[in-house]
């Protein structure tokens, strides 16, 4: 018996005919839990099986789908090399041979006489038709073939133990029993404006199109809806922020800022000035600022953020600087201390490294306002820390804090101005998804006099040459960095590796040079001492473990050698590379790697091609894909099933435009025609909707 008509497609998959406990468990492993999840598992391709050609008509080199019968199979094990399963198949026109390497499990599925569908590339060798590693589908006795033959057929993404045929059956059941009762999510005029098909039609055609262009249009409609839901959340949050007036306007006289600028050894670039002006305009309003400050490595974001901090402090407010890790917090503390020292501003750090007494003292000084700027991890705003008068939060995002954590600030009942800094540039599509609720300032210009850096990727074999190069550069009076990545997941071991490496280098290739080692487990003073020696030139080569991002500015350093560079993300490499090329001399970055895959190799080669952080970010994200990028954690609960912000950029723009329009006319989506959309958005982004009040 069919289930009752149900229009709510968030029902568990078990409601479907033919889905029992076991099947539901299999589907769950594919992250399919509800009917909605299932219907949005779109085919990875389609196969036109309206007219299946007989074997006799196949041409070598072509991709073909055929329906055949198994004659026999045998396991072939050559003396050297991989074993393979060989099957002879035939239709009424001729015979063909199929081969699958390492696929013994297939043998039992292909008894003589079985009717199967094959899809793959055919070749012709010695008059024989051969399919190498074709996809295979086995028809069951008495099975209704109409879903699988005689039409354009969906082929789904990989499916564990679930065959294509099983998936087709389950999806067809959902299309049959659920979809006819499904209500339209998109408002009438939204559909008209963007020429989108209805939800029911879209789902049918996405799985069983009558022609491929239909499938494309159907997918577009589904992607649009998904992006729209995501953008509605962001638009709603932005709307809320834009209309808030619960912040405090900060309009300093400017005397402290004046002193700050006089203390700097440089003047701000025009690009920095523009970004600063946008920030200052924000802070001068009672609407709390929500701004993203981005720019390439070395573009000077920190000094811009520090100026905003100086303004807030001049207004008698406190400033909190949040970093994603303890080490980065320490590093920011050093930077901000150095900036603010001439102004007699009190800068403190609150991290887990403090003793109990220190912690108590720091909290007290925060509560009564003696501390003007505090640096810490996000524990700063999560623990029971009270501020005397918090006016500005600077978040060093590092792609680690999600939308969610930023949202927690609202919940805390603070209404400070918020400035988010990214460590590196981010692609535009990512900015639209991740930071879509923020205003953006971009510093597009590097301070004058920066030298382009020459980058080379080398294999391990060439390391001696790299050491040789370092020796020559030092001979010319220059200095170098040598960076080791976190390979072992354990700082202890990495440290050992780096320490051992230093001994090896000291005894061998770099014997004539002064070496120094810095690492994350060093006490601050010790590290500062070594850095200072490096700065003075007493150390020629600074060896660093990756945990320490070399937070130094030594214009005389012109070489950076990163060993096992494939362990770093591109953005991180770009960030590291930003430590050289700061002086008058030409700089060189050498990345030694032994990447295991072609993708990994391609990734490293991008570093050779460009110094443009925006491009590097784009490429990095393109290669690594959105999956890694918009994991549940980092996107604040937004898991995209059908859309790919990197590929579907036009749809993303359109959906964003539509979302902002809808929120403008109906900020909380209260209108009856928006009710379903609101439900969808909320369901999709449950994690985020905890703090975003959409209705
Ligand atoms: P980012 O954080 O954007 O990567 P930083 O803020 O660390 O860049 O700045 C990189 C270096 O450039 C720092 O040493 C900083 O003091 C210096 N710097 C910043 N602005 C300027 C400027 N306008 N002219 C010269 N040097 C600058
Ligand atoms: Mg920086």
XYZ file of C-alpha atoms and ligand atoms in Angstrom:
723
model
C 0.000 0.000 0.000
C 1.231 3.454 -0.817
C 1.815 5.829 2.054
C -0.518 8.733 2.665
C 0.126 11.718 0.455
C 2.768 13.729 2.237
C 4.016 17.048 1.023
C 6.760 17.432 3.587
C 9.852 16.140 1.901
C 11.978 16.380 4.977
C 10.405 13.071 6.020
C 12.893 10.281 6.737
C 13.766 8.120 3.794
C 12.073 5.161 5.481
C 8.706 6.549 4.422
C 9.452 5.492 0.885
C 8.152 2.329 -0.606
C 10.945 -0.202 -0.916
C 13.203 1.404 1.672
C 13.686 -0.790 4.711
C 16.062 -0.494 7.576
C 19.020 -1.902 5.723
C 18.585 0.273 2.668
C 18.061 3.323 4.843
C 21.358 2.549 6.550
C 23.119 2.270 3.193
C 21.636 5.557 2.081
C 22.642 7.173 5.354
C 26.242 6.347 4.511
C 25.792 8.488 1.410
C 24.521 11.238 3.698
C 20.976 10.712 2.498
C 18.530 10.785 5.362
C 15.397 12.423 4.076
C 13.353 12.259 0.907
C 14.670 15.698 0.165
C 18.277 14.518 0.411
C 17.454 11.710 -1.980
C 15.734 13.856 -4.556
C 18.565 16.345 -4.465
C 21.146 13.661 -5.132
C 21.336 14.622 -8.771
C 22.703 12.318 -11.454
C 26.360 12.754 -12.212
C 25.526 12.149 -15.846
C 22.792 10.810 -18.089
C 22.887 7.951 -20.497
C 20.813 8.004 -23.621
C 19.325 4.535 -23.821
C 16.453 5.403 -26.106
C 18.132 3.608 -28.944
C 20.711 1.079 -27.880
C 23.052 0.141 -30.667
C 23.931 -3.449 -31.378
C 27.580 -4.402 -30.780
C 28.142 -4.715 -34.498
C 27.680 -0.967 -34.942
C 30.189 0.143 -32.281
C 33.241 2.108 -33.327
C 36.583 1.969 -31.507
C 37.316 4.936 -29.249
C 33.666 5.832 -28.651
C 31.818 5.800 -25.362
C 28.893 3.465 -25.733
C 26.090 1.907 -23.766
C 25.009 -1.576 -24.771
C 22.669 -4.264 -23.561
C 24.226 -7.723 -23.674
C 24.174 -11.205 -22.209
C 27.052 -12.821 -20.315
C 28.501 -15.869 -22.068
C 31.188 -16.735 -19.536
C 33.689 -15.189 -17.112
C 37.151 -16.127 -15.953
C 39.711 -14.730 -13.575
C 42.970 -14.069 -15.343
C 46.153 -13.746 -13.317
C 49.192 -12.831 -15.382
C 52.559 -13.776 -13.932
C 53.450 -10.188 -13.349
C 51.004 -7.405 -12.733
C 47.407 -7.157 -11.677
C 44.804 -9.866 -12.063
C 41.636 -9.093 -13.919
C 38.207 -10.474 -14.512
C 37.444 -11.227 -18.126
C 33.909 -11.652 -19.383
C 32.742 -12.670 -22.820
C 29.411 -11.079 -23.708
C 27.193 -11.050 -26.745
C 24.065 -9.698 -28.280
C 22.347 -10.971 -31.374
C 24.870 -9.184 -33.598
C 28.295 -10.231 -32.238
C 30.577 -10.949 -29.269
C 32.727 -8.620 -27.149
C 35.247 -8.913 -24.342
C 35.145 -7.016 -21.033
C 37.988 -6.646 -18.554
C 37.965 -5.362 -15.009
C 41.195 -5.130 -13.039
C 41.159 -6.083 -9.365
C 37.456 -6.667 -9.499
C 37.021 -10.219 -8.387
C 33.820 -9.292 -6.559
C 32.128 -8.817 -9.922
C 32.474 -12.464 -10.798
C 29.516 -13.662 -8.740
C 27.338 -10.896 -10.178
C 27.899 -12.049 -13.727
C 26.731 -15.645 -14.100
C 26.435 -17.003 -17.607
C 23.146 -15.928 -19.112
C 22.835 -12.725 -17.021
C 21.466 -9.732 -18.928
C 23.628 -6.687 -18.292
C 24.078 -3.127 -19.427
C 27.586 -1.901 -20.107
C 28.847 1.606 -20.403
C 32.399 2.393 -21.363
C 34.912 3.094 -24.055
C 35.283 0.436 -26.694
C 38.475 -0.418 -28.444
C 39.066 -2.780 -31.276
C 42.133 -5.035 -31.061
C 42.848 -7.852 -33.483
C 39.290 -7.759 -34.655
C 37.971 -8.062 -31.133
C 35.667 -5.550 -29.439
C 37.013 -4.781 -25.970
C 35.518 -2.839 -23.062
C 38.123 -1.972 -20.450
C 36.647 -1.392 -17.043
C 33.141 -0.532 -18.186
C 30.420 0.387 -15.748
C 28.067 -2.498 -15.402
C 24.441 -2.899 -14.447
C 22.880 -6.289 -13.898
C 19.195 -6.832 -14.626
C 17.342 -8.978 -12.143
C 15.042 -11.772 -13.188
C 11.531 -10.458 -13.783
C 12.526 -6.846 -13.179
C 10.596 -4.055 -14.839
C 13.149 -2.647 -17.265
C 11.287 0.534 -18.093
C 13.305 2.631 -15.624
C 16.594 1.499 -17.066
C 16.152 1.121 -20.796
C 14.380 2.914 -23.618
C 14.860 6.403 -22.198
C 17.474 8.861 -21.006
C 18.631 7.265 -17.795
C 20.223 8.890 -14.738
C 23.592 7.660 -13.522
C 24.161 8.591 -9.906
C 27.331 9.447 -8.042
C 29.098 6.565 -6.425
C 26.969 4.579 -4.215
C 28.735 2.098 -1.914
C 26.743 -1.115 -2.052
C 23.796 0.445 -3.794
C 23.576 -0.301 -7.472
C 22.429 2.229 -10.017
C 19.253 0.254 -10.479
C 18.375 0.305 -6.809
C 18.911 4.024 -6.659
C 16.792 4.563 -9.744
C 13.993 2.561 -8.175
C 14.101 4.453 -4.891
C 14.266 7.828 -6.602
C 11.431 6.844 -8.921
C 9.335 5.892 -5.913
C 9.989 9.299 -4.383
C 9.110 11.024 -7.637
C 5.919 9.060 -7.814
C 4.652 9.250 -4.249
C 6.096 12.458 -2.858
C 6.670 14.898 -5.617
C 3.045 15.221 -6.779
C 2.156 16.488 -3.300
C 5.083 18.817 -2.976
C 4.193 22.495 -2.669
C 5.989 25.150 -4.643
C 8.734 26.798 -2.604
C 9.532 29.734 -4.820
C 7.110 32.647 -4.950
C 5.355 33.184 -8.264
C 7.151 36.405 -9.161
C 10.560 35.021 -8.262
C 10.004 32.195 -10.708
C 8.769 34.556 -13.370
C 11.649 36.984 -12.892
C 14.359 34.366 -13.261
C 12.420 32.083 -15.606
C 12.581 29.080 -13.333
C 10.519 25.945 -13.723
C 8.279 24.655 -10.952
C 9.654 22.406 -8.246
C 7.757 19.296 -9.322
C 8.783 19.579 -12.924
C 12.360 20.369 -11.948
C 12.660 17.245 -9.840
C 11.199 15.016 -12.526
C 13.361 16.416 -15.269
C 16.505 16.481 -13.164
C 16.251 12.718 -12.823
C 14.412 11.701 -15.982
C 14.820 14.339 -18.657
C 13.404 13.790 -22.102
C 16.360 15.671 -23.529
C 19.560 16.816 -21.872
C 18.949 20.583 -22.016
C 15.913 19.993 -19.818
C 18.117 18.393 -17.219
C 20.353 21.436 -17.234
C 17.426 23.819 -16.732
C 15.985 21.580 -14.051
C 19.256 21.538 -12.155
C 19.513 25.316 -12.433
C 16.166 25.698 -10.776
C 17.218 23.470 -7.875
C 20.586 25.161 -7.497
C 18.916 28.559 -7.539
C 16.623 27.538 -4.714
C 19.482 26.216 -2.653
C 21.573 29.341 -3.132
C 18.528 31.470 -2.479
C 17.981 29.834 0.903
C 21.593 30.361 1.845
C 21.552 33.959 0.696
C 18.273 34.651 2.502
C 19.964 33.796 5.770
C 22.829 36.131 4.995
C 20.548 38.863 3.662
C 18.361 38.653 6.737
C 21.347 38.925 9.008
C 22.709 41.830 7.050
C 19.328 43.534 7.089
C 19.185 43.172 10.831
C 22.679 44.564 11.207
C 22.011 47.444 8.831
C 18.939 48.515 10.746
C 20.344 48.116 14.204
C 20.999 51.278 16.152
C 22.117 49.727 19.388
C 25.808 50.388 18.917
C 27.857 53.336 19.976
C 29.096 55.927 17.568
C 32.835 56.351 17.873
C 34.098 59.710 16.658
C 37.487 60.428 18.158
C 39.096 63.846 18.071
C 42.019 62.244 16.252
C 44.888 63.310 18.527
C 45.844 59.744 19.415
C 45.621 58.703 15.782
C 47.890 61.589 14.885
C 50.489 60.386 17.394
C 50.102 56.869 16.065
C 50.778 57.895 12.489
C 53.808 59.920 13.571
C 55.210 56.833 15.276
C 55.023 54.735 12.118
C 58.109 54.433 9.924
C 55.938 54.791 6.800
C 52.808 56.518 5.565
C 49.677 54.628 4.625
C 49.127 53.774 0.987
C 46.081 55.194 -0.759
C 44.461 51.775 -0.674
C 44.998 51.567 3.082
C 43.616 55.067 3.539
C 40.479 54.219 1.598
C 39.842 51.077 3.620
C 40.408 53.037 6.792
C 37.950 55.734 5.715
C 35.267 53.085 5.205
C 35.948 51.654 8.627
C 35.888 55.043 10.281
C 32.589 55.930 8.613
C 31.126 52.691 9.952
C 32.387 53.273 13.453
C 31.002 56.786 13.517
C 27.481 55.377 13.338
C 25.278 53.793 15.992
C 24.751 50.919 13.618
C 27.410 48.409 14.693
C 30.012 47.825 12.004
C 30.191 44.380 10.391
C 33.046 44.692 7.982
C 35.508 42.384 6.308
C 38.964 43.752 5.616
C 40.786 41.802 2.977
C 43.936 42.245 1.006
C 46.907 40.362 -0.232
C 49.644 39.204 2.080
C 51.780 42.181 3.021
C 49.225 44.747 1.892
C 49.207 46.116 5.412
C 45.868 45.096 6.869
C 47.190 44.971 10.398
C 48.164 48.607 10.556
C 44.719 49.576 9.276
C 43.079 47.467 11.971
C 45.437 48.944 14.533
C 44.384 52.448 13.503
C 40.751 51.511 14.049
C 41.770 50.208 17.473
C 43.532 53.486 18.251
C 40.345 55.380 17.341
C 38.228 53.221 19.623
C 40.742 53.612 22.443
C 40.759 57.366 22.001
C 36.995 57.230 22.523
C 37.617 55.477 25.846
C 36.548 52.077 24.560
C 38.224 48.724 24.910
C 39.314 46.621 21.964
C 39.443 42.836 21.718
C 41.586 41.134 19.088
C 40.653 37.505 18.476
C 42.875 34.952 16.777
C 42.018 31.347 15.935
C 44.957 29.788 17.788
C 47.070 30.496 20.839
C 50.185 30.947 18.771
C 48.573 33.431 16.460
C 47.197 35.240 19.479
C 50.724 35.547 20.855
C 51.916 36.799 17.534
C 49.169 39.411 17.280
C 49.929 40.483 20.817
C 53.524 41.178 19.825
C 52.453 43.081 16.723
C 49.856 45.203 18.484
C 52.200 45.853 21.406
C 54.855 47.074 19.018
C 52.345 49.342 17.284
C 50.793 50.750 20.435
C 53.832 51.013 22.686
C 54.601 54.615 21.687
C 51.059 55.571 22.717
C 51.265 54.116 26.232
C 48.283 51.913 25.496
C 47.992 48.882 27.739
C 47.932 45.662 25.707
C 47.411 42.291 27.406
C 46.967 38.682 26.331
C 44.445 36.237 27.672
C 45.272 32.669 26.710
C 45.241 29.294 28.356
C 48.962 29.671 28.932
C 48.366 32.047 31.849
C 48.656 30.971 35.454
C 45.574 31.210 37.633
C 46.715 34.367 39.349
C 47.629 35.992 36.068
C 44.261 35.117 34.674
C 42.432 36.575 37.637
C 44.483 39.736 37.477
C 43.918 40.092 33.742
C 40.186 39.652 34.095
C 40.039 42.215 36.832
C 41.962 44.701 34.725
C 39.603 44.056 31.827
C 36.535 44.481 33.984
C 37.615 47.825 35.371
C 38.904 49.089 32.051
C 42.640 49.319 32.793
C 43.396 47.033 29.858
C 42.664 48.955 26.699
C 43.414 46.237 24.182
C 43.245 42.512 24.840
C 44.407 39.764 22.505
C 43.223 36.181 22.801
C 41.472 33.277 21.207
C 37.712 33.332 20.849
C 37.567 32.085 24.415
C 37.790 35.802 25.068
C 34.140 36.277 24.338
C 32.940 32.838 25.312
C 34.239 32.554 28.825
C 33.112 34.641 31.730
C 35.109 37.606 30.708
C 33.606 40.967 31.429
C 34.660 44.123 29.773
C 34.380 47.582 31.184
C 33.327 48.992 27.840
C 34.042 46.900 24.754
C 33.788 49.056 21.654
C 35.561 47.146 18.892
C 36.290 43.523 18.138
C 38.923 42.676 15.559
C 38.671 39.080 14.387
C 41.562 37.510 12.579
C 39.481 35.034 10.696
C 42.119 32.816 9.127
C 39.191 30.927 7.618
C 38.724 29.251 10.943
C 35.902 31.094 12.546
C 32.603 30.388 10.921
C 29.512 32.461 10.561
C 28.318 30.704 13.667
C 30.977 32.007 15.971
C 30.565 35.509 14.721
C 26.893 35.045 15.443
C 27.620 34.190 19.035
C 28.692 37.752 19.511
C 25.175 38.936 18.881
C 23.880 36.450 21.384
C 26.248 37.664 24.036
C 24.411 40.921 23.875
C 27.492 42.893 22.931
C 26.950 45.431 20.236
C 30.503 46.362 19.466
C 31.809 47.253 16.070
C 33.239 44.176 14.382
C 36.113 44.114 11.937
C 37.003 40.758 10.396
C 40.449 40.395 8.864
C 41.306 37.543 6.565
C 44.858 36.291 6.554
C 44.828 35.967 2.797
C 42.534 37.042 -0.003
C 39.480 34.933 -0.643
C 37.702 34.227 -3.911
C 34.685 36.336 -4.638
C 32.255 33.437 -4.658
C 33.515 32.352 -1.297
C 33.209 35.864 0.012
C 29.600 35.813 -1.139
C 28.822 32.599 0.656
C 30.947 32.829 3.721
C 31.026 36.522 4.411
C 27.866 37.423 2.536
C 26.495 39.312 5.513
C 29.482 41.608 5.834
C 30.477 44.822 4.123
C 33.823 44.447 2.434
C 36.884 46.660 2.210
C 39.649 45.441 -0.045
C 43.231 46.702 -0.055
C 44.294 46.192 -3.637
C 47.725 47.748 -3.599
C 50.969 46.725 -1.928
C 53.198 49.331 -0.298
C 55.642 50.743 -2.815
C 59.008 49.132 -3.365
C 57.952 45.529 -2.933
C 59.906 43.243 -5.228
C 58.203 40.463 -7.118
C 59.420 37.151 -5.768
C 60.794 34.426 -8.013
C 59.403 31.050 -7.009
C 60.627 27.584 -7.990
C 59.225 24.168 -7.184
C 61.938 21.527 -6.903
C 62.201 17.854 -6.053
C 64.221 16.471 -3.186
C 67.109 15.653 -5.521
C 67.763 19.340 -6.020
C 67.955 20.207 -2.313
C 71.788 20.367 -2.400
C 71.497 23.031 -5.090
C 69.046 24.936 -2.929
C 71.483 24.868 0.012
C 74.191 25.978 -2.333
C 72.023 28.875 -3.438
C 71.429 29.865 0.180
C 75.185 29.865 0.805
C 75.753 32.137 -2.175
C 73.041 34.563 -1.111
C 74.487 34.714 2.389
C 77.856 35.286 0.760
C 76.331 38.395 -0.804
C 75.223 39.543 2.618
C 71.623 38.293 2.474
C 69.677 36.046 4.888
C 67.317 33.095 4.520
C 64.387 31.258 6.068
C 64.156 27.495 6.108
C 60.674 26.234 6.931
C 59.567 22.745 7.956
C 55.922 21.812 7.924
C 53.921 20.049 10.536
C 54.352 16.526 9.310
C 53.788 14.404 12.353
C 50.750 16.053 13.917
C 52.894 16.312 16.998
C 54.808 19.393 17.800
C 57.273 17.369 19.849
C 58.211 15.225 16.888
C 58.319 18.116 14.454
C 60.566 19.927 16.799
C 62.817 16.903 16.940
C 62.831 16.723 13.164
C 63.693 20.399 12.844
C 66.332 20.145 15.579
C 67.883 17.097 13.934
C 67.759 18.890 10.611
C 69.582 21.822 12.057
C 72.360 19.531 13.312
C 72.602 17.886 9.906
C 72.799 21.223 8.116
C 75.275 22.593 10.627
C 77.502 19.577 10.155
C 77.051 19.517 6.384
C 75.728 21.819 3.696
C 75.404 24.975 5.812
C 78.443 24.416 8.036
C 79.928 27.816 7.393
C 76.784 29.733 8.363
C 75.173 30.905 11.584
C 71.913 28.996 12.088
C 69.063 29.693 14.463
C 65.974 27.703 15.330
C 62.556 28.973 16.343
C 59.551 26.844 17.143
C 56.184 26.964 18.789
C 57.253 25.425 22.069
C 59.790 28.079 22.792
C 59.199 30.604 25.506
C 58.369 34.029 24.155
C 61.556 35.707 25.396
C 63.759 32.986 23.957
C 62.063 33.307 20.598
C 62.312 37.084 20.690
C 66.028 36.776 21.463
C 66.632 34.612 18.403
C 64.451 36.774 16.195
C 66.383 39.803 17.340
C 69.664 38.112 16.405
C 68.203 37.298 13.002
C 67.035 40.868 12.591
C 70.518 42.153 13.449
C 72.047 39.739 10.952
C 73.925 37.669 13.545
C 71.944 34.661 12.352
C 72.124 33.952 8.622
C 69.559 31.224 8.291
C 66.481 31.021 10.457
C 65.049 27.522 10.708
C 61.399 27.473 11.682
C 58.750 24.860 12.257
C 55.465 25.600 10.599
C 53.553 26.245 13.785
C 55.313 29.516 13.936
C 54.304 31.784 11.173
C 57.390 33.809 10.914
C 55.965 37.046 12.195
C 58.981 39.093 11.372
C 59.930 41.838 9.040
C 63.530 41.430 7.927
C 64.005 43.170 4.586
C 67.471 41.677 4.231
C 66.052 38.142 4.080
C 65.788 37.192 0.418
C 65.481 33.414 0.353
C 62.827 31.133 1.701
C 63.202 27.403 1.362
C 60.138 25.400 2.329
C 60.735 21.673 2.606
C 57.895 19.204 2.045
C 55.859 22.084 0.775
C 52.968 19.833 -0.251
C 51.980 19.688 3.399
C 50.970 23.328 3.298
C 47.881 24.881 1.846
C 48.551 27.343 -0.950
C 47.226 30.219 1.063
C 49.617 29.328 3.834
C 52.554 29.105 1.433
C 51.603 32.452 0.030
C 51.466 33.834 3.545
C 54.922 32.425 4.315
C 56.332 33.720 1.080
C 55.142 37.161 2.092
C 58.046 37.229 4.570
C 60.536 37.814 1.789
C 60.564 40.374 -0.974
C 60.391 43.160 1.578
C 63.625 44.927 0.816
C 65.586 46.317 -2.107
C 67.083 42.963 -3.152
C 65.572 40.375 -5.414
C 63.971 37.526 -3.475
C 63.608 33.824 -4.124
C 61.193 31.255 -2.800
C 62.083 27.592 -3.233
C 59.388 25.003 -2.598
C 60.721 21.494 -2.250
C 58.038 18.910 -2.525
C 57.224 15.413 -3.562
C 53.547 15.722 -4.244
C 51.823 12.380 -4.577
C 49.144 13.333 -7.062
C 48.935 15.429 -10.168
C 46.581 17.796 -8.392
C 49.072 18.312 -5.606
C 51.738 19.025 -8.186
C 49.496 21.436 -10.064
C 48.791 23.190 -6.813
C 52.465 23.829 -6.141
C 53.092 24.950 -9.703
C 50.567 27.753 -9.232
C 52.955 29.252 -6.731
C 55.538 29.499 -9.509
C 53.127 31.226 -11.827
C 51.836 34.048 -9.726
C 52.363 36.307 -6.740
C 48.753 37.431 -6.800
C 47.106 36.158 -3.657
C 43.621 36.557 -5.086
C 44.457 34.254 -7.969
C 46.174 31.759 -5.718
C 43.121 31.611 -3.527
C 40.835 31.046 -6.527
C 43.015 28.264 -7.868
C 43.452 26.634 -4.516
C 39.733 26.515 -3.944
C 39.071 25.371 -7.475
C 41.421 22.439 -7.127
C 40.413 21.466 -3.642
C 36.779 21.886 -4.468
C 33.970 23.387 -2.533
C 33.376 20.259 -0.504
C 36.415 20.855 1.620
C 35.692 24.465 1.736
C 32.139 24.600 2.818
C 32.253 21.796 5.291
C 29.499 21.865 7.835
C 31.663 23.383 10.463
C 33.045 26.253 8.486
C 29.972 27.338 6.667
C 27.941 27.569 9.823
C 25.701 24.669 8.959
C 25.231 25.404 5.319
C 25.681 22.189 3.434
C 25.183 22.584 -0.254
C 23.817 19.546 -1.996
C 23.313 20.680 -5.543
C 25.040 23.997 -6.015
C 28.750 24.607 -6.445
C 29.567 28.250 -5.768
C 32.735 28.009 -7.823
C 31.012 26.725 -10.952
C 27.521 28.114 -10.622
C 28.670 31.665 -10.172
C 25.958 33.250 -12.289
C 23.216 31.457 -10.405
C 24.847 32.466 -7.161
C 24.827 36.123 -8.172
C 21.212 35.905 -9.255
C 20.097 34.139 -6.113
C 21.932 36.672 -4.023
C 20.245 39.539 -5.818
C 16.857 37.903 -5.372
C 17.466 37.178 -1.705
C 18.334 40.767 -0.940
C 15.281 41.930 -2.868
C 12.992 39.584 -0.961
C 14.415 40.585 2.409
C 14.059 44.222 1.481
C 10.315 43.860 0.892
C 9.689 41.252 3.566
C 12.555 41.292 6.095
C 11.296 38.367 8.129
C 9.617 36.468 5.322
C 6.275 36.786 7.080
C 4.127 36.959 3.969
C 2.158 33.759 3.288
C 3.772 33.341 -0.133
C 7.184 33.284 1.567
C 6.282 30.805 4.276
C 7.676 27.741 2.553
C 10.822 29.520 1.525
C 11.343 30.520 5.120
C 10.870 26.922 6.220
C 13.359 25.699 3.636
C 15.943 28.281 4.561
C 15.574 27.470 8.210
C 15.711 23.753 7.704
C 18.771 24.077 5.542
C 20.637 26.304 7.916
C 19.406 25.153 11.248
C 22.763 25.739 12.810
C 22.833 29.325 11.698
C 19.188 30.051 12.288
C 19.817 29.554 15.969
C 21.060 33.086 16.029
C 19.569 34.548 12.914
C 15.974 35.337 13.418
C 14.393 34.730 10.073
C 10.840 35.224 11.121
P 49.139 41.873 5.991
O 48.682 41.615 7.394
O 48.135 42.570 5.163
O 49.704 40.661 5.344
P 50.954 43.459 7.367
O 49.961 44.285 8.048
O 51.596 42.374 8.131
O 50.320 42.875 6.061
O 52.030 44.406 6.729
C 53.161 43.886 6.107
C 54.360 44.768 6.401
O 54.257 45.968 5.701
C 54.498 45.116 7.851
O 55.851 45.074 8.184
C 53.979 46.525 7.912
O 54.548 47.243 8.968
C 54.405 47.073 6.577
N 53.559 48.130 6.068
C 52.236 48.273 6.255
N 51.781 49.364 5.613
C 52.844 49.905 4.983
C 53.025 51.063 4.159
N 51.996 51.862 3.840
N 54.265 51.320 3.683
C 55.287 50.524 3.993
N 55.194 49.445 4.774
C 53.979 49.115 5.271
Mg 49.614 39.972 8.557
